[in-house]
Coordinates of C-alpha atoms in Angstrom, one line a residue:
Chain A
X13 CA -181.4 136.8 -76.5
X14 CA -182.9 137.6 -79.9
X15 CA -180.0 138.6 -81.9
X16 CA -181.0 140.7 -85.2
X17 CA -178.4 140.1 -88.2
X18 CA -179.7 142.6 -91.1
X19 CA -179.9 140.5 -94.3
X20 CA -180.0 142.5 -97.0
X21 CA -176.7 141.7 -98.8
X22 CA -173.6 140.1 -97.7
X23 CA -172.0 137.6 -95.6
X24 CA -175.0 138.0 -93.2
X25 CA -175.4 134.0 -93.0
X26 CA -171.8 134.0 -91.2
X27 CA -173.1 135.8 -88.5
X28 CA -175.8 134.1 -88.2
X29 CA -174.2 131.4 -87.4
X30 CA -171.3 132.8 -85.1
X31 CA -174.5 134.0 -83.3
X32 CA -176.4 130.8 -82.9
X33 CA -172.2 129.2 -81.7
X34 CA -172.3 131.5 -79.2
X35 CA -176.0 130.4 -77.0
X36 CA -178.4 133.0 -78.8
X37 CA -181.1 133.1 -81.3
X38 CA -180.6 134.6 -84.7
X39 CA -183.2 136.7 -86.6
X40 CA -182.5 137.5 -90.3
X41 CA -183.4 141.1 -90.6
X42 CA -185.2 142.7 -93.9
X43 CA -188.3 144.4 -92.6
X44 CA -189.0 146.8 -89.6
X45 CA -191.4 144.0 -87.8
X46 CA -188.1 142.3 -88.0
X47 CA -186.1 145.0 -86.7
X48 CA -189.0 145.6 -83.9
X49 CA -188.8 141.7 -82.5
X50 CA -185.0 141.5 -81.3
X51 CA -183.3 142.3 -78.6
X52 CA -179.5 143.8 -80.7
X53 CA -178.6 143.8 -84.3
X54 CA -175.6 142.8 -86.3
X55 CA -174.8 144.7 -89.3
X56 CA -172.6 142.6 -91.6
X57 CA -169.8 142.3 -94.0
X58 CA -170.7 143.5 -97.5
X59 CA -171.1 146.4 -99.6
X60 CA -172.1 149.4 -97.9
X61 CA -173.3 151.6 -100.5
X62 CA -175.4 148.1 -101.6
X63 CA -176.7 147.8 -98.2
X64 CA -177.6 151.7 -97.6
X65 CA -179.7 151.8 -100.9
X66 CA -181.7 148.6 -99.8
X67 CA -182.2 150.2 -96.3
X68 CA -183.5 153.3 -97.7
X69 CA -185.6 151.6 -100.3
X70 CA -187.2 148.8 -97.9
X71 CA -187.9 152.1 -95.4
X72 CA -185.4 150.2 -92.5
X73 CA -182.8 153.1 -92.7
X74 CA -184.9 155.7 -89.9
X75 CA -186.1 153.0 -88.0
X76 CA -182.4 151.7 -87.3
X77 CA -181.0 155.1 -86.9
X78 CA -184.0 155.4 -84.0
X79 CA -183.1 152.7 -82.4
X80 CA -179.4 153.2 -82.2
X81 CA -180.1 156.6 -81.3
X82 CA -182.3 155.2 -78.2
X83 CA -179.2 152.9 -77.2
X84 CA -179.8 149.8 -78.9
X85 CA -177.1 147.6 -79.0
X86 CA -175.8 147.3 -82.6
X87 CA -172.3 145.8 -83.9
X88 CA -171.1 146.0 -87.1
X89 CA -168.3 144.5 -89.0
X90 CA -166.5 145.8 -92.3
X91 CA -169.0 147.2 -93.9
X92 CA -171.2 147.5 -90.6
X93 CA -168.3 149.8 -89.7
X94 CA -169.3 152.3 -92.3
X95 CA -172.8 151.9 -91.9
X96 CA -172.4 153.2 -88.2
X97 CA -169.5 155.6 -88.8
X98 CA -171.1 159.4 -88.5
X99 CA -169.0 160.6 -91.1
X100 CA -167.0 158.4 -94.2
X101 CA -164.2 159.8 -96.3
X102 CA -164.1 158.2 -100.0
X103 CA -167.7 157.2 -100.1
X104 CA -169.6 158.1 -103.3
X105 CA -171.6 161.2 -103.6
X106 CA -173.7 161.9 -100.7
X107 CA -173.1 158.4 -99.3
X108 CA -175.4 157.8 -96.0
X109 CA -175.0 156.1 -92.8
X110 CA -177.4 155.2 -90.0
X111 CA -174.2 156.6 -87.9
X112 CA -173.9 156.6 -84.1
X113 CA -170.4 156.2 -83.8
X114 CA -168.2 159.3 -83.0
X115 CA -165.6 158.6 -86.1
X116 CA -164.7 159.1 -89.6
X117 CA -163.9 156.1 -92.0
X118 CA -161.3 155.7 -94.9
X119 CA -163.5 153.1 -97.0
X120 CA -161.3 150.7 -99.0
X121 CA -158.2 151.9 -96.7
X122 CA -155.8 149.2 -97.2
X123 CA -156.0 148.8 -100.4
X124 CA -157.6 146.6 -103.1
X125 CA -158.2 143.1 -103.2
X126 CA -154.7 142.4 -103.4
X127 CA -153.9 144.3 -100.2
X128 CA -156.7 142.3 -98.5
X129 CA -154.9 139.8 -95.5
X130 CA -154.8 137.9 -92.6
X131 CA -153.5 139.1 -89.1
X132 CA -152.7 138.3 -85.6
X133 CA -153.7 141.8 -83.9
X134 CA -155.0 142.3 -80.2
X135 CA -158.4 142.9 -79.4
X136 CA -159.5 144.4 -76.3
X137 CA -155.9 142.7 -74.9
X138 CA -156.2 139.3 -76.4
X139 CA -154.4 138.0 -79.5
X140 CA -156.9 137.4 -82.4
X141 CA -156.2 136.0 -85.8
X142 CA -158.4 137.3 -88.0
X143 CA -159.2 139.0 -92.0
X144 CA -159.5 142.2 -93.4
X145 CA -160.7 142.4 -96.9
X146 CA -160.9 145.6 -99.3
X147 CA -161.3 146.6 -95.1
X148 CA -162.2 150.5 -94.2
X149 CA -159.9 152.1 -90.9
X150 CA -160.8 154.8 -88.4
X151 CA -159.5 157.9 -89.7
X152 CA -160.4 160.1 -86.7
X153 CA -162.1 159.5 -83.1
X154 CA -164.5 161.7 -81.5
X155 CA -163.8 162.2 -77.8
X156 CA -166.6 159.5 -76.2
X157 CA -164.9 156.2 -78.8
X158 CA -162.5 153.6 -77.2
X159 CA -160.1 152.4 -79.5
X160 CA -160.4 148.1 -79.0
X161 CA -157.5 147.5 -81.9
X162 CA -155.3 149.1 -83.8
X163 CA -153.7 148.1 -87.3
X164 CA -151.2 150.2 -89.5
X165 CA -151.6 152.7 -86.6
X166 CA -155.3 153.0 -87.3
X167 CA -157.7 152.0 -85.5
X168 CA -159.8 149.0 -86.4
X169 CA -162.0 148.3 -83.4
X170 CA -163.9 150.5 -81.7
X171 CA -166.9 150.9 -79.0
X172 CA -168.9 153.7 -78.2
X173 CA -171.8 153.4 -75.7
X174 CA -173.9 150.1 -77.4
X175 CA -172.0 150.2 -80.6
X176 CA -169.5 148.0 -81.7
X177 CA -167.6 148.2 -85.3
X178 CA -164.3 146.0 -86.0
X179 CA -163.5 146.7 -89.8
X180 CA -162.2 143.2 -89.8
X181 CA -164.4 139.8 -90.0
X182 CA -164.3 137.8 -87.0
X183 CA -167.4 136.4 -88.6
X184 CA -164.7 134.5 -91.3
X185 CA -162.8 133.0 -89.0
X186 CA -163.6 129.9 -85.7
X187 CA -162.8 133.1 -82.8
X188 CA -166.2 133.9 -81.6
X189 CA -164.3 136.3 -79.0
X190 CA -165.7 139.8 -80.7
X191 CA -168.9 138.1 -80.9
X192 CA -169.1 137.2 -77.2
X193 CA -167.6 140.5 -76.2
X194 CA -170.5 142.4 -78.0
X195 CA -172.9 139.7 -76.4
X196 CA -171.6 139.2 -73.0
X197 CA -170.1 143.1 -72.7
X198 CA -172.1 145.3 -74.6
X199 CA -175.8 143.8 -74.6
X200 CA -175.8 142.1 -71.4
X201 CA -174.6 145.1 -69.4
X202 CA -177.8 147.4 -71.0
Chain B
X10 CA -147.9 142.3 -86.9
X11 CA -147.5 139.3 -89.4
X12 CA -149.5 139.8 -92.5
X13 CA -150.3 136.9 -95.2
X14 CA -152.1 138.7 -98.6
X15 CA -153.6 136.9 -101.1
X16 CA -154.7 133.5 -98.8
X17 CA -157.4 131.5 -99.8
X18 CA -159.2 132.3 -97.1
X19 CA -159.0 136.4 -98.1
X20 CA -159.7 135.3 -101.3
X21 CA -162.6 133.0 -100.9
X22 CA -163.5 135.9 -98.1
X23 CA -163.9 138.4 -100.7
X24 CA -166.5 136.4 -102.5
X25 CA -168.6 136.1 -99.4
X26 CA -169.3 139.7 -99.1
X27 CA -170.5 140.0 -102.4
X28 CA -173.1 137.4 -101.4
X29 CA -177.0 138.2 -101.7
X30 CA -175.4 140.8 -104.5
X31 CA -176.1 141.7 -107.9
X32 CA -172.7 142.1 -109.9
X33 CA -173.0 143.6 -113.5
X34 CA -171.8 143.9 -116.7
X35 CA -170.4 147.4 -117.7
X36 CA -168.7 148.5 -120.9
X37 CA -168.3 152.4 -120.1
X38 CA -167.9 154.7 -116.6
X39 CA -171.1 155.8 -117.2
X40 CA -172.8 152.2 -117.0
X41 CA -170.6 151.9 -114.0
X42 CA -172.0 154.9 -112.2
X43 CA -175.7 153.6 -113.4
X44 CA -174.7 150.3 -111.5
X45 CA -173.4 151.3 -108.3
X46 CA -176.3 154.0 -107.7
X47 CA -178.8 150.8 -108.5
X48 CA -176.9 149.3 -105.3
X49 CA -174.8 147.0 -107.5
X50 CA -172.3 144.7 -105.3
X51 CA -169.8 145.1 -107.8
X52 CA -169.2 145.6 -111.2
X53 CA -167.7 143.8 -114.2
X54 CA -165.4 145.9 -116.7
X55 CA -165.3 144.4 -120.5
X56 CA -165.6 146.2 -123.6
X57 CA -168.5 144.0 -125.4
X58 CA -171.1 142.5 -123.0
X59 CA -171.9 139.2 -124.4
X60 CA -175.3 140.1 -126.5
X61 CA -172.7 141.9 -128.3
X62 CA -169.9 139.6 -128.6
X63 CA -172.1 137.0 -130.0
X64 CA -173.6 139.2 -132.4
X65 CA -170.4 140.9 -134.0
X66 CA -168.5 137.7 -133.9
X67 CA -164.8 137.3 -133.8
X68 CA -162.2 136.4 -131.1
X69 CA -163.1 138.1 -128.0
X70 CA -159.9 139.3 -125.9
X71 CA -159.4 140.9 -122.1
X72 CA -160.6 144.4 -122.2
X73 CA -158.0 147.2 -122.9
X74 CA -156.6 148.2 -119.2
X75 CA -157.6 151.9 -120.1
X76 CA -160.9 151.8 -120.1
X77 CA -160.9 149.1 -116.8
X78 CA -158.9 151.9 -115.1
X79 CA -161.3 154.7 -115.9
X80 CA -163.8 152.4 -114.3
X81 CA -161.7 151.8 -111.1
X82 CA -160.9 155.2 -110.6
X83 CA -164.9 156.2 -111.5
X84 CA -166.5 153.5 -108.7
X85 CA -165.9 152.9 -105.1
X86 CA -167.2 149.3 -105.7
X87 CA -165.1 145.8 -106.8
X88 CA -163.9 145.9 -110.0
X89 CA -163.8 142.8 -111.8
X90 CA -162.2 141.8 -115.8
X91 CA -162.4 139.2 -117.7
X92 CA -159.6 137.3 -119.0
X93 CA -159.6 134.0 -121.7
X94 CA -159.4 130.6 -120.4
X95 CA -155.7 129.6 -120.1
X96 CA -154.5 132.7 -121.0
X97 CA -152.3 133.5 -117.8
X98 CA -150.4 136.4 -119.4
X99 CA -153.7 138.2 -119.7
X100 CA -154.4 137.8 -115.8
X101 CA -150.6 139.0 -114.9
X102 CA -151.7 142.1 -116.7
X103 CA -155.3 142.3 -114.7
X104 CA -153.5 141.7 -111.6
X105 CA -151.6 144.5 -112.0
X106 CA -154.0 146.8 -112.3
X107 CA -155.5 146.0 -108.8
X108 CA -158.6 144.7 -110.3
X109 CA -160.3 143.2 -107.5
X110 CA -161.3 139.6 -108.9
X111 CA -160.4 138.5 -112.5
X112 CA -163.5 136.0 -114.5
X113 CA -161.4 133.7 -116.2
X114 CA -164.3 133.1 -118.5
X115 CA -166.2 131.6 -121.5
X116 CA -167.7 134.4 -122.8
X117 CA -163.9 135.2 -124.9
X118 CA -162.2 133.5 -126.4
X119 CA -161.0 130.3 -125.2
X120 CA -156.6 130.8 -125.0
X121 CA -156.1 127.2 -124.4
X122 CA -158.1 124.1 -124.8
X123 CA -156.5 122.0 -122.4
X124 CA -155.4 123.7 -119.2
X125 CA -157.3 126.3 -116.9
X126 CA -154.9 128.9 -115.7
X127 CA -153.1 127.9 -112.4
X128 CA -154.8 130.0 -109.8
X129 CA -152.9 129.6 -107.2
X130 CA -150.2 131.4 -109.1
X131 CA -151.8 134.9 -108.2
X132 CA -152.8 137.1 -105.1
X133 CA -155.4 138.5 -107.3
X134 CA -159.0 136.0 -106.4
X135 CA -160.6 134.6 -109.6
X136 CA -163.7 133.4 -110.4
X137 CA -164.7 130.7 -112.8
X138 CA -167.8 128.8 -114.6
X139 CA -169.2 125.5 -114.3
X140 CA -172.0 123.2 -115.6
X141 CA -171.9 120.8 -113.4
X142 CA -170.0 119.4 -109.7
X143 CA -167.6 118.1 -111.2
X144 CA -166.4 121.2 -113.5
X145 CA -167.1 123.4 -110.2
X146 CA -164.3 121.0 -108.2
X147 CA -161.5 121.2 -110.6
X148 CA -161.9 124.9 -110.8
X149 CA -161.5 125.2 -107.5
X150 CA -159.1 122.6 -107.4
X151 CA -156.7 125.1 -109.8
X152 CA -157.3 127.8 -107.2
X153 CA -160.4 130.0 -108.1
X154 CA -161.7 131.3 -105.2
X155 CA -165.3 131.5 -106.3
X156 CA -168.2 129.9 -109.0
X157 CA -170.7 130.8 -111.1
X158 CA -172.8 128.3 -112.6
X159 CA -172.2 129.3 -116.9
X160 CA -175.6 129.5 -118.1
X161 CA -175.9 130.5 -121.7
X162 CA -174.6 134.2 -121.9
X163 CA -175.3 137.1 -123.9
X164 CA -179.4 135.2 -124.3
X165 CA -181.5 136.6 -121.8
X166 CA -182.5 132.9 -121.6
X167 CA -182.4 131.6 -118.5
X168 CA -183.4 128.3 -118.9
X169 CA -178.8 127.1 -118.8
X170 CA -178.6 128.7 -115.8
X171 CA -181.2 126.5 -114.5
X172 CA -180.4 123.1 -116.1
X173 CA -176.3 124.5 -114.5
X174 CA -177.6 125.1 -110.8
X175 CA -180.1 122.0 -110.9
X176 CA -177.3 120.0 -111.6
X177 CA -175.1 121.4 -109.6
X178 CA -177.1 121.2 -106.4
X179 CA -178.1 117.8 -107.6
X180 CA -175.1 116.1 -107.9
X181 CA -174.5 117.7 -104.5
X182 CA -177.1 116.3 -102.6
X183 CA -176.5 113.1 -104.6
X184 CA -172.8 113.2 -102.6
X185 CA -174.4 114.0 -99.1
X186 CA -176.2 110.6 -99.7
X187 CA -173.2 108.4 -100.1
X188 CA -172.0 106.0 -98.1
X189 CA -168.2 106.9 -97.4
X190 CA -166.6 104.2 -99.2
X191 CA -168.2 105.3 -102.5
X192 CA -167.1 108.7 -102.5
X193 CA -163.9 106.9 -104.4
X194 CA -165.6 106.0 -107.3
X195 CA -168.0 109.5 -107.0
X196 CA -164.4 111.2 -107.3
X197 CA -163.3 109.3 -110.6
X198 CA -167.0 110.1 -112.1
X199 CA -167.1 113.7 -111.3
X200 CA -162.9 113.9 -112.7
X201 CA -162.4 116.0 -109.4
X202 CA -160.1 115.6 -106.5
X203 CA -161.1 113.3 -104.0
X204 CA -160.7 115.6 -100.9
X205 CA -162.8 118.2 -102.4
X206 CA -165.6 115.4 -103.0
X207 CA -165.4 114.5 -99.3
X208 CA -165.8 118.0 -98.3
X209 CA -168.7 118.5 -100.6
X210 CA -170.3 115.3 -99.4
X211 CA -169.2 116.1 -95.8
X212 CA -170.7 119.5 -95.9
X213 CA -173.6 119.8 -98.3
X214 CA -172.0 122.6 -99.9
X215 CA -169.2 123.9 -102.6
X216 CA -166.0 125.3 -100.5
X217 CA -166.5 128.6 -102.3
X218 CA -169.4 131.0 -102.6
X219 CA -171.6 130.3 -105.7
X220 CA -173.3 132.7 -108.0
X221 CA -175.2 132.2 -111.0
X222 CA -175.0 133.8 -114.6
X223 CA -175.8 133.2 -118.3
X224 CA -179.1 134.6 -119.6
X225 CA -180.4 136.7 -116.6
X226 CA -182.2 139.5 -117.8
X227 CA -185.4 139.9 -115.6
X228 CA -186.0 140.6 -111.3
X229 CA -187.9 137.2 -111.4
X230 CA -185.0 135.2 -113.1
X231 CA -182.6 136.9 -110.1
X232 CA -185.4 135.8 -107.8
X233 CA -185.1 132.3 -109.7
X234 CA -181.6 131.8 -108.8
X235 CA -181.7 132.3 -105.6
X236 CA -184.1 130.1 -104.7
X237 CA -182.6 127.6 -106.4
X238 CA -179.6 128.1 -103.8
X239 CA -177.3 130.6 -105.9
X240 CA -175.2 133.4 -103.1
X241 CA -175.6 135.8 -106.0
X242 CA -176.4 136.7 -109.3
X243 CA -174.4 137.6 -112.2
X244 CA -176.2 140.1 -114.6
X245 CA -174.4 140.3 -117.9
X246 CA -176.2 141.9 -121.4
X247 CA -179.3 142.2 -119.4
X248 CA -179.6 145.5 -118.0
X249 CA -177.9 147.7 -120.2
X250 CA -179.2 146.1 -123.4
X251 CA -183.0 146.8 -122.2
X252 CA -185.0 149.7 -122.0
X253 CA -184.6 151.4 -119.0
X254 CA -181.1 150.3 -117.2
X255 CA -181.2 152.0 -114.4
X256 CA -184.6 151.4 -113.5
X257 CA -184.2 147.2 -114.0
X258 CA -180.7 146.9 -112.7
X259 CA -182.0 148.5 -109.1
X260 CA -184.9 146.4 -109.2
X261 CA -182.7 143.6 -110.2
X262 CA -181.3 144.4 -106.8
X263 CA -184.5 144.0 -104.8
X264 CA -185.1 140.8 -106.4
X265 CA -182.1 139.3 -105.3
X266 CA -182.6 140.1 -101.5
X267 CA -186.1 140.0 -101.6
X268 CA -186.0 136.3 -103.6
X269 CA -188.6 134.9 -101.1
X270 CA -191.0 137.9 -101.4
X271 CA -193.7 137.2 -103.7
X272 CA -195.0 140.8 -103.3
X273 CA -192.0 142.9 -103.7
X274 CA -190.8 140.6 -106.8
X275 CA -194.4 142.1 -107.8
X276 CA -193.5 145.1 -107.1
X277 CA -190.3 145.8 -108.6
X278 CA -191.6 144.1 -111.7
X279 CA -194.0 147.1 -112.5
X280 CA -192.9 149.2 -115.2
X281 CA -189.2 148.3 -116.6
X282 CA -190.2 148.4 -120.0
X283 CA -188.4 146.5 -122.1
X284 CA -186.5 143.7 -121.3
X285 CA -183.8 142.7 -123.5
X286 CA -185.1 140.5 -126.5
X287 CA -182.8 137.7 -126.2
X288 CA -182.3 134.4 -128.1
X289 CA -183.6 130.7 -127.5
X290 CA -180.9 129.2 -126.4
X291 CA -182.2 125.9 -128.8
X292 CA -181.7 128.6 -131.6
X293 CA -178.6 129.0 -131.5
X294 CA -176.0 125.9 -133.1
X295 CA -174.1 123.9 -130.6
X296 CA -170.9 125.0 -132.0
X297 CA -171.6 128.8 -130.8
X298 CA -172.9 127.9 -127.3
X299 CA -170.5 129.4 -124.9
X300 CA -171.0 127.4 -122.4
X301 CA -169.8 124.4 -124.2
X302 CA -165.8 126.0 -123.6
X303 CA -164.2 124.9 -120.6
X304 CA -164.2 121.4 -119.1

């Protein structure tokens, strides 16, 4: 499978790799022929407002909100959380998404830097050790989102239809299990 | 749930989403605003960008924790400050304003000529400059969490940042060459830790994410960087000591994701008016280069 990673800023390289670990090809992402030649996308770690503007700019924002709207598989971590949240509380001024996801985001929720950590938490009934840093949490759920995690009695995982967002990184960390449940659950099952 | 803040791994973690960013100098909220609507990955607070600390002279101090709070509370992006090499007291005060990574940095005034501050001392990630490998390792060895090569700062000359990241990647690839039973002797000529020699010669890379700074004041020099195998670029006096600031720092931005594209870089090159004028870096007298502090 042809696994999309979109590469306009941030830890997109990490995926990259956690994609290629895990049996499938990985396509860096920065222009709608791009976008048109794989098979699911990974939106990474990063800056989302950074990430938005480039989108929007580079004309890949209403092509990516098509294709999740047509039930393209899509995962997004951290920042890929916002970027598929439809709604985000704390963003700047008029702050878009591509959206898809029935939920509403807290960016920046636990904190600064300094409140950034490491955790064991459970994902989708496993034990997971993994990193949250300057991470957002799922202030609401619409009535179609299962909650995969929880953390601080929000949730941090969730899965709606094709879309996957964890507001933490697996990306950082060995465990390619949230990786291989988007590939093995979520795009193998369309 | 067992929670460990301020690891190196959520410190070095940090740094990684800042990658293929642009992170930028800012003396005021309103520069900060200007920076995050140009798609800035973060932003750093000081009260003099460097242009101006070189031209007014003077010790050079961390910036007064008003005006960095004004700037947290006016952008949803990192935060970053600058404190004076050695001068821990000044990070203990940054890391208690929740700034999001401190530059323990060249551009002020060096606090201590001897010893770095001990980074493994805080929860707060720093970053650090570096000439060369083996200034890079002992940085890291001291716990900062990220690099940027030094370049020459406050020039809009980009020519340090070059000579920084060629020999930086070169003495990296010099490492990846060695036998193992050299890296001994590598270690005592680079002045760094052995482990963190093996690791660089093990893995082709620095531990820690790498960005570049010092004299960056056009798209193509971001472009530059990158190509020469910076994660990121550092923009100090040159966006908001040019013409049009908001215009070059968001296609500052472009450059640095489209570094490969000939015909964007083209693009966003159109029309910024002026850059800033800059000095010749062979202008100015050895004892006023700034990247000379540190070692």
């Amino acid at each position: 499978m042809k696994v999309g990673v979109l590469a306009l800023q941030g830890d997109f390289r990490e995926h990259v790799l956690s994609t290629s670990e895990c049996g499938h090809e990985p396509v860096e992402v920065r222009t709608v022929d791009q976008l048109n030649s794989v098979d699911a996308l990974i939106l990474p770690g990063g800056e989302s407002t950074t990430i938005i503007k480039l989108a929007e700019s580079f004309g890949l924002l209403l092509p990516i909100r098509e294709k999740i709207k047509s039930g393209f598989p899509v995962y997004g971590s951290c920042a890929g959380m916002i970027l598929l949240a439809d709604r985000i509380f704390d963003g700047i001024d008029g702050q878009q998404t591509f959206g898809g996801i029935d939920i509403t985001v807290r960016r920046n929720a636990f904190g600064r830097q300094v409140d950034s950590f490491e955790s064991d938490i459970e994902f989708n009934g496993k034990s997971l050790h993994t990193v949250f840093i300057r991470a957002p949490w799922v202030e609401e759920v619409g009535p179609g989102v299962e909650v995969l995690s929880s953390a601080a009695h929000h949730p941090v995982a969730v899965r709606q239809g094709s879309l996957l967002a964890t507001s933490f990184h697996p990306e950082l960390t060995g465990d390619r299990s949230v990786h291989s449940y988007f590939f093995d659950e979520i795009c193998k099952a369309r | 749930m067992s929670e460990a803040t301020g690891t190196a791994r959520v410190k070095r973690g940090m740094a990684e989403m800042l990658k293929g960013g642009v992170i930028m100098d800012v003396v005021n909220v309103e520069q900060a605003k200007i920076a995050e609507d140009a798609g800035a990955c973060a932003v750093m607070a000081l009260e003099r960008v460097p242009a101006d600390i070189r031209a007014q002279g003077g010790v050079a101090r961390m910036s007064d924790p008003d005006m960095i709070a004004k700037i947290q509370a006016a952008v949803s992006i990192p935060v970053m400050a600058k404190v004076r090499i050695g001068h821990f007291v000044e990070a203990q005060i940054i890391e208690s304003l929740g700034v999001d990574y401190i530059d323990e940095s060249e551009v002020l005034t060096p606090a201590d000529y001897t010893n770095h501050i001990d980074k493994w001392d805080f929860k707060v990630p720093f970053v650090c400059g570096a000439t060369n490998l083996g200034e890079a390792l002992r940085r890291i060895n001291e716990g900062a969490a990220m690099i940027r090569s030094k370049g020459e700062a406050g020039t809009g000359d980009v020519s340090n940042a070059m000579t920084h990241m060629r020999t930086i990647g070169g003495e990296i690839r010099r490492l990846t060459s060695m036998r193992e039973d050299e890296l001994y002797v590598a270690a005592k000529e680079l002045q760094a830790p052995y482990a963190l020699v093996k690791e660089v010669a093990e893995t082709g890379k620095l531990p820690v994410v790498l960005f570049t700074a010092g004299g960056i004041a056009t798209p193509a020099d971001a472009a530059l960087m990158m190509q020469m195998g910076a994660d990121g670029v550092f923009i100090g006096s040159g966006i908001f000591k040019s013409g049009n600031p908001a215009h070059r720092a968001a296609a500052c931005v472009k450059a640095t994701t489209f570094f490969n594209d000939a015909k964007v870089l083209a693009d966003v090159s159109r029309g910024l008016g002026d850059a800033m004028v800059g000095i010749n870096v062979a202008d100015i007298p050895v004892p006023h280069r700034l990247a000379e502090r540190g070692w």
